[in-house]
Amino acid sequence: MELVRLPVWSPSTYISLSLGTMPSVYPTMTLTSLLHAALVFLVSVPAANSASAAVVDLGYAQYEGVVDTKLNITAFRGIRYAAPPTGSLRFQAPSPPSKLAGIQQAFADPPQCHQGVFGASPTNSLTARDVEQTEDCLFLSVYSPALNSTVPLPTIVWIHGGGYVLGSASQYNGAELVQESNNQVVVVVIQYRLGLFGFLAGQQMKDNGTLNAGLLDQEFALRWVNKNIHKFGGDPNKVTIWGESAGAGSVLQHVVAHNGTTTPRLFRAAIASSTFLPSQYRYNDRIPQALFNEVAAEAGCDGAEPLDCLRKVDCTILGDINVKITLAGFQGTFSFGPVIDGSFITHGPTDTLLQGKLNTDILLSVTNTNEGPLFVNQSAEYDVAEYVRNLFPLFGVEESKAVAAVYEPLGAPLDQVNAIMGDAILMCPTYTLLDAFSGKSYKAEYAIPPALHAQDIINYYPSFTGAPVFNATLIYNNTAFINAFTQIFLSFAVNLDPNDKLRASITPAWRKWSRAEEMEMVFNKTKLGAPHVAPSYTSSALLKRCEFWKSVRHLTGH
């Protein structure tokens, strides 16, 4: 049987997907954005067969959701889980929301947090969207099929991706996961502060603010779930956190948070789809401090009390600065992200993983075959060693030449750069995470060509519109395949084992991933178009390259 298999990205094969033509910041209205606006409208307005008749009392507020009587799913869109992080609360840890009188309608998607952009590369695939941006954005949405059930259901908490500078709850309709589970899960989709609003670091932030505020928002939302999800029919003892890209990177951060001693445990299982781990420096290292200084200077706050000044700057001005700085970043990077803060994240994530200090016991992890190309300008020419020094500023000439030597066998410079970006930032962090759960994890690969980063999302979130480059030609519209792929996540969330299926699928028996048996499930299709799902050994060459990256983590910030 001949499979459609692409171990190395080939830009010439998919020239119609040339990323160099993608808009870089705020495009004019295109067919994609018009379709997105229509989708946002459709998922925000109650359907004709729905009735607004469900109210949940959270103590600080009562929220009314929309009941879809046909699907038997109640949606609460836009529940406030923390106080507005504005004014004196800007750059502070999240705090409980104030009490609200009356019944609050949770009928529409919440406004999104201030958005940044990709670095200066023309390969921007996540673009600005027609949803209001605001600093007051700490909301979540709950989708429940069991509001009045006496048997609480396993709960999935979805953490969106977007490089820690992009993304929102409105991109993900949690009702789709509920449907795919045969109404056997409750789904929570959370928002968190992004860009400089959530991840500004530096000594001043340590002294007078809060580091990793975006991660603390996520943990605050998880504690909200632990306290309140039973009111929506969910089981607080059966929570699975699941994220994609920076959302999966966030999952990694919560796995190692507090040096693996988070109390109480906030989730029993973790799912990481394309674990994104950019350089994670100490909060006052040169690069985080330089970013703080640049923000302060741009805002006119480079005097004696810069943070006090920044708290008084209009959020629109900070939003513009956020876009300016992220746009000026190196191609395919995002400028802002988590740092080692000494309390929530005590050490480099890789070191904590290697020590086995974990906040959960079981993991499902998924990668796409070609994670790197989406973040690399496919029309540029590259000096590989120079690219490495731009991607990882701590590398010197000799260290970058060593990287180039490792990747030289992979072909042309563009092929090498694609692999370096994919391996260092996404693939190898995934296998480091798997190593920490050796014998207690499952690994899958999404290999439908071209198998780009985030291409898998549309299988389990059919209305996902966050990456316009993923047009209809990239959708493998095969019912048996889509069912098999989506069921691995949902069966894992319910039963902690993708072999214990919620519904029958073509996925064969699946062994756990371990260093003793490096086996993963590959989801692909044959050249004749038939679905092909089968176990396969992990590439030994890839694992060897990952060992190299692990050995230089002091330079990558991992």
XYZ file of C-alpha atoms in Angstrom:
558
model
C 0.000 0.000 0.000
C 1.483 3.318 -1.094
C 0.921 6.205 1.297
C 0.983 9.918 0.703
C 3.958 10.643 2.955
C 5.920 13.895 3.211
C 8.812 13.508 5.658
C 10.319 16.778 4.382
C 8.299 19.798 3.255
C 8.563 20.457 -0.459
C 7.511 23.997 -1.380
C 7.486 23.256 -5.089
C 4.878 20.539 -4.619
C 2.442 22.979 -3.030
C 3.345 26.167 -4.849
C -0.321 27.241 -4.801
C 0.033 27.628 -1.038
C 2.882 30.122 -1.315
C 2.902 31.867 2.023
C 4.830 34.808 0.702
C 1.588 36.244 -0.663
C -0.189 36.263 2.684
C -1.038 39.652 4.227
C 1.167 40.575 7.163
C -0.857 42.706 9.550
C -4.411 43.933 8.932
C -5.658 42.918 5.503
C -8.577 44.446 3.702
C -11.774 42.428 3.748
C -11.268 39.244 1.789
C -13.555 36.334 1.053
C -11.946 34.545 4.022
C -12.615 37.382 6.432
C -16.170 37.786 5.140
C -16.780 34.093 5.694
C -15.312 34.404 9.149
C -17.583 37.324 9.988
C -20.534 35.244 8.869
C -19.404 32.330 11.032
C -18.960 34.560 14.063
C -22.487 35.852 13.534
C -23.916 32.387 13.141
C -22.298 30.925 16.244
C -23.169 34.009 18.293
C -26.898 34.078 17.585
C -29.227 31.432 19.068
C -30.540 29.061 16.445
C -34.228 28.913 15.633
C -34.614 25.650 17.535
C -33.016 27.141 20.678
C -34.564 28.654 23.775
C -32.787 30.835 26.328
C -33.899 29.099 29.485
C -30.871 27.993 31.512
C -29.516 29.987 34.446
C -26.499 29.085 36.597
C -25.720 30.856 39.876
C -21.965 31.307 40.375
C -22.276 33.194 43.644
C -20.815 36.408 42.257
C -23.242 36.453 39.308
C -26.022 34.535 37.636
C -25.525 33.690 33.967
C -28.152 32.682 31.460
C -27.151 30.422 28.595
C -28.729 29.347 25.320
C -30.270 25.887 25.132
C -30.122 24.156 21.767
C -33.025 21.743 22.154
C -32.115 19.830 18.988
C -28.518 19.101 20.034
C -29.280 19.120 23.778
C -26.330 21.457 24.389
C -26.441 24.580 26.525
C -23.933 27.270 25.597
C -22.784 29.985 27.995
C -20.630 32.343 25.928
C -18.743 35.074 27.709
C -18.738 34.287 31.443
C -16.482 36.631 33.372
C -14.038 34.580 35.471
C -11.811 37.419 36.736
C -11.985 41.141 37.331
C -11.122 43.436 34.403
C -7.275 43.690 34.374
C -7.401 47.432 33.796
C -6.181 50.535 35.593
C -4.289 49.593 38.745
C -4.922 45.891 37.931
C -3.013 46.122 34.634
C 0.120 43.921 34.791
C -1.155 42.338 38.036
C -2.226 38.778 38.793
C -5.889 38.060 38.064
C -8.353 38.750 40.873
C -11.944 37.597 41.548
C -14.725 39.418 39.704
C -17.035 41.786 41.519
C -20.604 40.734 42.279
C -23.153 41.545 39.618
C -26.847 42.071 40.269
C -29.464 40.467 38.086
C -29.092 37.810 35.430
C -26.251 38.239 32.937
C -26.910 37.010 29.411
C -24.141 34.755 28.074
C -25.453 34.639 24.546
C -22.527 35.902 22.442
C -18.789 35.379 22.127
C -16.772 37.662 24.407
C -14.529 40.430 23.072
C -11.011 39.190 22.413
C -7.850 40.277 24.193
C -5.589 42.760 22.402
C -3.962 41.010 19.464
C -0.412 41.130 18.137
C 0.933 39.745 14.858
C 3.587 37.437 13.474
C 7.132 38.669 13.138
C 8.093 40.555 9.975
C 7.855 37.474 7.774
C 5.363 37.713 4.876
C 4.109 34.245 5.876
C 1.538 35.561 8.347
C -1.335 33.060 8.531
C -3.146 34.330 11.612
C -4.670 37.664 10.803
C -6.716 40.280 12.626
C -10.416 39.426 12.827
C -13.659 41.346 13.030
C -14.139 40.845 16.764
C -13.822 43.649 19.290
C -10.439 43.882 21.022
C -10.307 45.045 24.616
C -8.157 44.895 27.713
C -11.218 43.679 29.633
C -11.131 40.196 28.143
C -10.909 37.626 30.945
C -13.918 35.568 29.923
C -14.593 31.912 29.232
C -17.359 29.965 27.527
C -18.964 26.719 28.704
C -20.752 24.168 26.519
C -22.699 21.534 28.432
C -24.942 18.631 27.416
C -25.687 17.756 31.044
C -26.815 20.867 32.852
C -29.359 18.948 34.928
C -27.655 15.551 34.959
C -27.061 13.722 38.229
C -23.938 12.078 36.762
C -21.147 14.634 36.242
C -19.262 14.432 32.957
C -15.544 14.610 32.166
C -14.541 18.150 31.258
C -12.208 19.482 28.566
C -10.622 22.902 29.064
C -9.419 24.269 25.718
C -6.493 26.735 25.689
C -6.195 28.534 22.351
C -2.967 28.986 20.444
C -1.556 31.968 18.585
C 2.026 32.394 19.765
C 0.937 34.048 23.038
C 0.030 37.174 21.042
C -3.023 36.056 19.020
C -6.236 34.097 19.393
C -9.537 34.103 21.246
C -12.452 31.970 22.421
C -14.595 33.070 19.490
C -12.470 30.990 17.103
C -13.512 27.722 18.763
C -17.087 26.509 19.050
C -16.934 24.072 21.969
C -20.322 22.645 21.028
C -18.564 20.871 18.163
C -16.436 18.857 20.619
C -19.518 18.064 22.691
C -21.292 16.721 19.600
C -18.268 14.668 18.538
C -18.183 13.070 22.004
C -21.817 11.950 21.716
C -22.596 14.495 24.441
C -20.235 12.807 26.904
C -18.064 15.836 27.797
C -18.460 19.379 29.047
C -16.203 21.857 27.212
C -14.730 25.105 28.547
C -12.938 27.536 26.204
C -10.854 30.187 27.971
C -9.221 33.500 27.110
C -6.095 34.990 28.658
C -4.063 38.173 28.312
C -1.741 38.203 25.308
C 1.360 39.981 24.073
C 2.713 42.731 26.287
C -0.527 42.756 28.311
C 0.056 39.174 29.443
C 3.764 38.504 29.022
C 5.734 41.690 29.611
C 8.784 40.811 31.721
C 11.852 42.547 33.136
C 13.048 43.501 36.607
C 10.414 46.229 36.947
C 7.655 43.655 36.422
C 9.164 41.440 39.103
C 9.387 44.345 41.556
C 6.054 46.087 40.971
C 3.919 43.896 38.750
C 3.296 40.262 37.846
C 5.312 38.058 35.539
C 3.576 35.546 33.265
C 0.197 37.200 33.828
C -1.235 35.314 30.847
C -0.317 31.961 32.401
C -1.729 33.096 35.745
C -4.981 33.962 33.935
C -5.094 30.401 32.619
C -4.484 28.942 36.067
C -7.141 31.262 37.538
C -9.581 29.917 34.934
C -8.616 26.339 35.838
C -9.309 27.109 39.496
C -12.659 28.579 38.418
C -13.399 25.287 36.666
C -12.373 23.330 39.761
C -14.829 25.371 41.844
C -17.745 25.842 39.456
C -17.883 23.231 36.718
C -20.180 20.949 38.735
C -22.870 23.614 38.285
C -22.704 22.962 34.551
C -22.789 19.162 34.875
C -19.018 18.708 34.728
C -16.803 16.662 37.031
C -13.997 18.748 38.620
C -12.071 15.540 39.266
C -12.071 14.577 35.580
C -10.624 17.644 33.893
C -8.387 17.347 30.812
C -6.522 20.416 29.605
C -6.018 20.554 25.856
C -4.308 23.154 23.722
C -2.794 23.600 20.285
C 0.464 25.414 19.451
C 0.906 28.080 22.160
C -2.115 26.456 23.790
C -0.157 23.197 23.918
C 2.856 25.179 25.103
C 0.610 26.465 27.872
C -0.332 22.886 28.699
C 3.392 22.158 29.093
C 3.753 25.195 31.383
C 0.913 23.949 33.614
C 2.378 20.457 33.682
C 5.589 21.869 35.216
C 4.056 24.824 37.119
C 5.167 25.336 40.732
C 7.870 22.762 40.079
C 5.183 20.092 39.683
C 3.480 20.810 43.024
C 0.316 22.725 42.039
C -2.245 22.271 44.820
C -4.879 21.060 44.420
C -4.212 19.301 41.159
C -6.278 21.140 38.594
C -6.415 18.462 35.882
C -6.062 14.708 35.678
C -4.803 14.502 32.072
C -3.169 16.662 29.409
C -3.425 16.820 25.620
C -0.786 18.763 23.689
C -1.294 19.345 19.964
C 1.925 20.747 18.431
C 3.681 21.848 21.618
C 5.058 25.361 21.023
C 8.158 26.170 23.084
C 9.979 29.326 21.967
C 12.943 30.641 23.917
C 11.984 30.993 27.576
C 14.460 33.249 29.336
C 14.771 34.295 32.952
C 12.541 37.296 33.553
C 15.445 39.766 33.794
C 17.723 38.332 31.118
C 18.899 40.663 28.392
C 16.111 40.030 25.894
C 13.064 40.270 28.246
C 14.558 43.373 29.815
C 15.180 44.929 26.409
C 11.532 44.318 25.468
C 10.354 46.032 28.644
C 12.616 48.982 27.962
C 11.344 49.232 24.387
C 7.691 49.192 25.511
C 8.392 51.849 28.126
C 10.249 54.053 25.646
C 7.542 53.731 22.971
C 4.912 54.708 25.546
C 6.931 57.635 26.857
C 7.366 55.878 30.199
C 11.133 55.555 30.462
C 11.398 57.769 33.560
C 11.814 56.903 37.242
C 8.584 54.869 37.639
C 7.999 53.239 34.251
C 5.439 50.640 35.368
C 3.263 53.188 37.166
C 3.378 55.236 33.994
C 2.489 52.248 31.787
C -0.593 51.561 33.902
C -1.897 55.012 32.988
C -1.300 54.752 29.238
C -4.438 54.311 27.137
C -4.852 50.647 26.216
C -5.254 51.534 22.527
C -1.792 53.081 22.538
C -0.361 49.984 24.238
C -2.188 47.855 21.696
C -0.493 49.748 18.864
C 2.889 49.327 20.561
C 2.144 45.619 20.961
C 1.526 45.290 17.209
C 4.597 47.369 16.321
C 6.944 45.283 18.465
C 5.569 41.899 17.427
C 5.668 42.905 13.758
C 9.319 43.901 14.123
C 10.249 40.492 15.523
C 12.240 37.944 13.552
C 10.205 36.181 10.874
C 7.741 33.651 12.227
C 8.332 34.574 15.873
C 6.116 36.400 18.355
C 8.358 38.507 20.681
C 6.361 37.983 23.889
C 5.926 34.727 25.798
C 6.433 32.952 29.119
C 9.575 33.517 31.178
C 11.207 31.775 34.120
C 9.788 33.827 36.984
C 11.067 31.863 39.994
C 7.628 31.056 41.391
C 5.066 29.848 38.836
C 7.802 28.668 36.464
C 10.797 27.983 38.679
C 13.235 26.503 36.146
C 13.551 25.957 32.423
C 10.638 23.703 31.338
C 12.960 21.072 29.888
C 14.891 20.769 33.158
C 11.686 20.335 35.169
C 10.424 17.714 32.720
C 13.717 15.808 32.888
C 13.401 15.760 36.685
C 9.920 14.239 36.394
C 8.250 16.985 38.429
C 4.779 16.888 36.904
C 1.262 18.022 37.761
C -0.483 15.116 36.050
C 0.150 11.472 35.252
C -0.966 10.860 31.664
C -0.519 12.592 28.308
C -1.702 12.488 24.697
C 0.481 14.410 22.255
C 0.053 15.083 18.538
C 2.279 16.689 15.920
C 1.891 17.485 12.227
C 4.500 16.073 9.866
C 5.625 19.510 8.673
C 5.403 21.901 11.612
C 8.022 24.414 10.485
C 7.151 25.820 7.037
C 4.235 27.963 8.185
C 6.702 30.103 10.135
C 9.329 30.367 7.391
C 9.294 32.543 4.283
C 9.266 29.936 1.523
C 10.471 32.371 -1.139
C 13.591 33.608 0.690
C 17.180 32.385 0.378
C 18.917 31.289 3.561
C 22.309 30.993 5.151
C 21.448 28.275 7.659
C 23.912 29.296 10.370
C 22.816 32.929 10.129
C 19.161 31.845 10.386
C 19.950 29.955 13.591
C 21.603 33.029 15.124
C 18.519 35.099 14.333
C 16.167 32.487 15.722
C 18.251 31.958 18.864
C 20.224 35.137 19.655
C 22.375 33.392 22.280
C 24.066 31.226 19.633
C 27.496 32.314 18.530
C 29.089 31.634 15.159
C 30.585 28.272 16.100
C 27.392 27.011 17.795
C 25.267 28.021 14.805
C 27.673 26.220 12.460
C 27.224 23.098 14.580
C 23.455 23.310 14.035
C 23.978 23.751 10.305
C 26.144 20.618 10.252
C 23.408 18.593 11.964
C 20.823 19.675 9.376
C 22.974 19.631 6.236
C 21.909 16.066 5.301
C 18.282 17.217 4.980
C 18.857 18.904 1.632
C 18.632 22.474 0.399
C 18.987 25.387 2.830
C 15.224 26.016 2.754
C 14.563 22.391 3.715
C 17.062 22.716 6.555
C 15.521 25.944 7.850
C 12.016 24.476 7.704
C 13.222 21.506 9.734
C 15.139 23.646 12.241
C 12.094 25.795 12.980
C 9.820 22.760 13.218
C 12.195 20.620 15.292
C 13.519 23.200 17.742
C 10.277 25.018 18.533
C 7.585 22.342 18.086
C 8.629 18.742 17.405
C 11.421 18.291 19.932
C 9.581 19.953 22.830
C 6.843 17.408 22.128
C 9.243 14.482 22.485
C 10.800 15.972 25.618
C 7.284 16.124 27.049
C 6.672 12.533 25.977
C 9.924 11.421 27.616
C 8.670 12.818 30.921
C 5.581 10.624 30.565
C 7.397 7.594 29.152
C 5.098 4.577 29.406
C 2.217 6.856 30.413
C 1.548 8.674 27.156
C 0.200 8.270 23.650
C 1.675 9.899 20.541
C -0.040 10.595 17.206
C 1.087 12.190 13.948
C -1.215 14.022 11.562
C 0.239 13.308 8.123
C -2.423 14.354 5.595
C -0.382 16.347 3.031
C 0.969 18.919 3.340
C 0.558 18.305 7.086
C 1.312 21.885 8.125
C 1.183 23.365 11.592
C -2.463 23.760 12.765
C -3.835 21.861 9.746
C -5.267 19.260 12.123
C -7.535 21.694 14.008
C -10.296 21.815 11.439
C -10.950 18.100 11.942
C -12.223 18.574 15.492
C -13.252 22.240 15.208
C -14.893 22.302 11.735
C -15.739 26.011 11.970
C -12.183 27.049 12.949
C -11.139 30.086 10.918
C -7.887 31.126 12.575
C -5.627 30.183 9.687
C -6.989 31.363 6.318
C -4.186 29.588 4.427
C -5.909 26.302 5.239
C -8.356 26.405 2.389
C -10.690 23.686 1.212
C -7.975 21.882 -0.755
C -6.297 20.932 2.540
C -9.378 19.318 4.037
C -9.412 15.532 3.750
C -13.164 15.194 3.798
C -13.354 11.507 4.669
C -15.888 10.612 7.355
C -14.063 7.509 8.585
C -10.792 9.437 8.897
C -12.296 12.455 10.649
C -14.154 10.201 13.064
C -10.997 8.208 13.849
C -8.885 11.329 14.394
C -11.352 13.244 16.558
C -12.178 10.213 18.659
C -8.620 9.811 19.937
C -8.876 13.105 21.830
C -12.378 12.610 23.146
C -11.903 8.963 24.128
C -8.730 9.981 25.959
C -10.511 12.809 27.783
C -13.326 10.496 28.907
C -11.508 7.209 29.469
C -7.796 8.196 29.604
C -7.201 5.681 26.813
C -7.769 6.230 23.065
C -8.298 2.472 22.752
C -11.433 2.740 24.923
C -13.454 4.362 22.169
C -16.624 6.396 22.533
C -17.681 5.153 19.117
C -16.263 2.633 16.670
C -13.432 3.851 14.438
C -10.773 2.573 12.040
C -7.946 3.292 14.497
C -6.213 -0.009 15.381
C -4.897 -1.012 18.807
C -2.594 1.682 20.142
C 0.375 1.107 22.423
C 1.712 3.723 24.803
C 4.769 5.713 23.774
C 7.972 5.028 25.652
C 11.700 5.228 25.087
C 11.758 1.439 25.119
C 9.191 1.319 22.299
C 9.024 4.562 20.344
C 5.705 3.859 18.649
C 3.091 6.358 17.513
C -0.146 6.292 15.535
C 0.090 7.911 12.094
C -3.075 9.349 10.521
C -2.630 9.499 6.754
C -4.220 8.528 3.449
C -3.127 6.396 0.526
C -2.373 7.797 -2.914
C -5.747 6.442 -3.978
C -7.411 8.556 -1.324
C -8.332 5.893 1.213
C -7.763 6.626 4.907
C -4.776 4.886 6.425
C -4.314 4.831 10.197
C -1.510 2.616 11.473
C 1.202 2.484 14.151
C 4.731 3.412 13.135
C 8.075 3.771 14.845
C 9.195 7.334 15.509
C 11.983 8.466 13.174
C 15.320 7.699 14.814
C 16.916 10.575 12.875
C 14.358 12.997 14.330
C 14.946 11.725 17.857
C 18.694 12.110 17.365
C 18.203 15.722 16.307
C 16.031 16.253 19.372
C 18.815 14.980 21.603
C 21.055 17.597 20.013
C 18.563 20.381 20.810
C 18.266 19.122 24.354
C 22.054 19.387 24.725
C 22.041 23.087 23.751
C 18.980 24.132 25.749
C 21.103 26.633 27.682
C 21.386 28.540 24.391
C 17.830 28.048 23.101
C 16.183 29.026 26.372
C 14.391 25.705 26.713
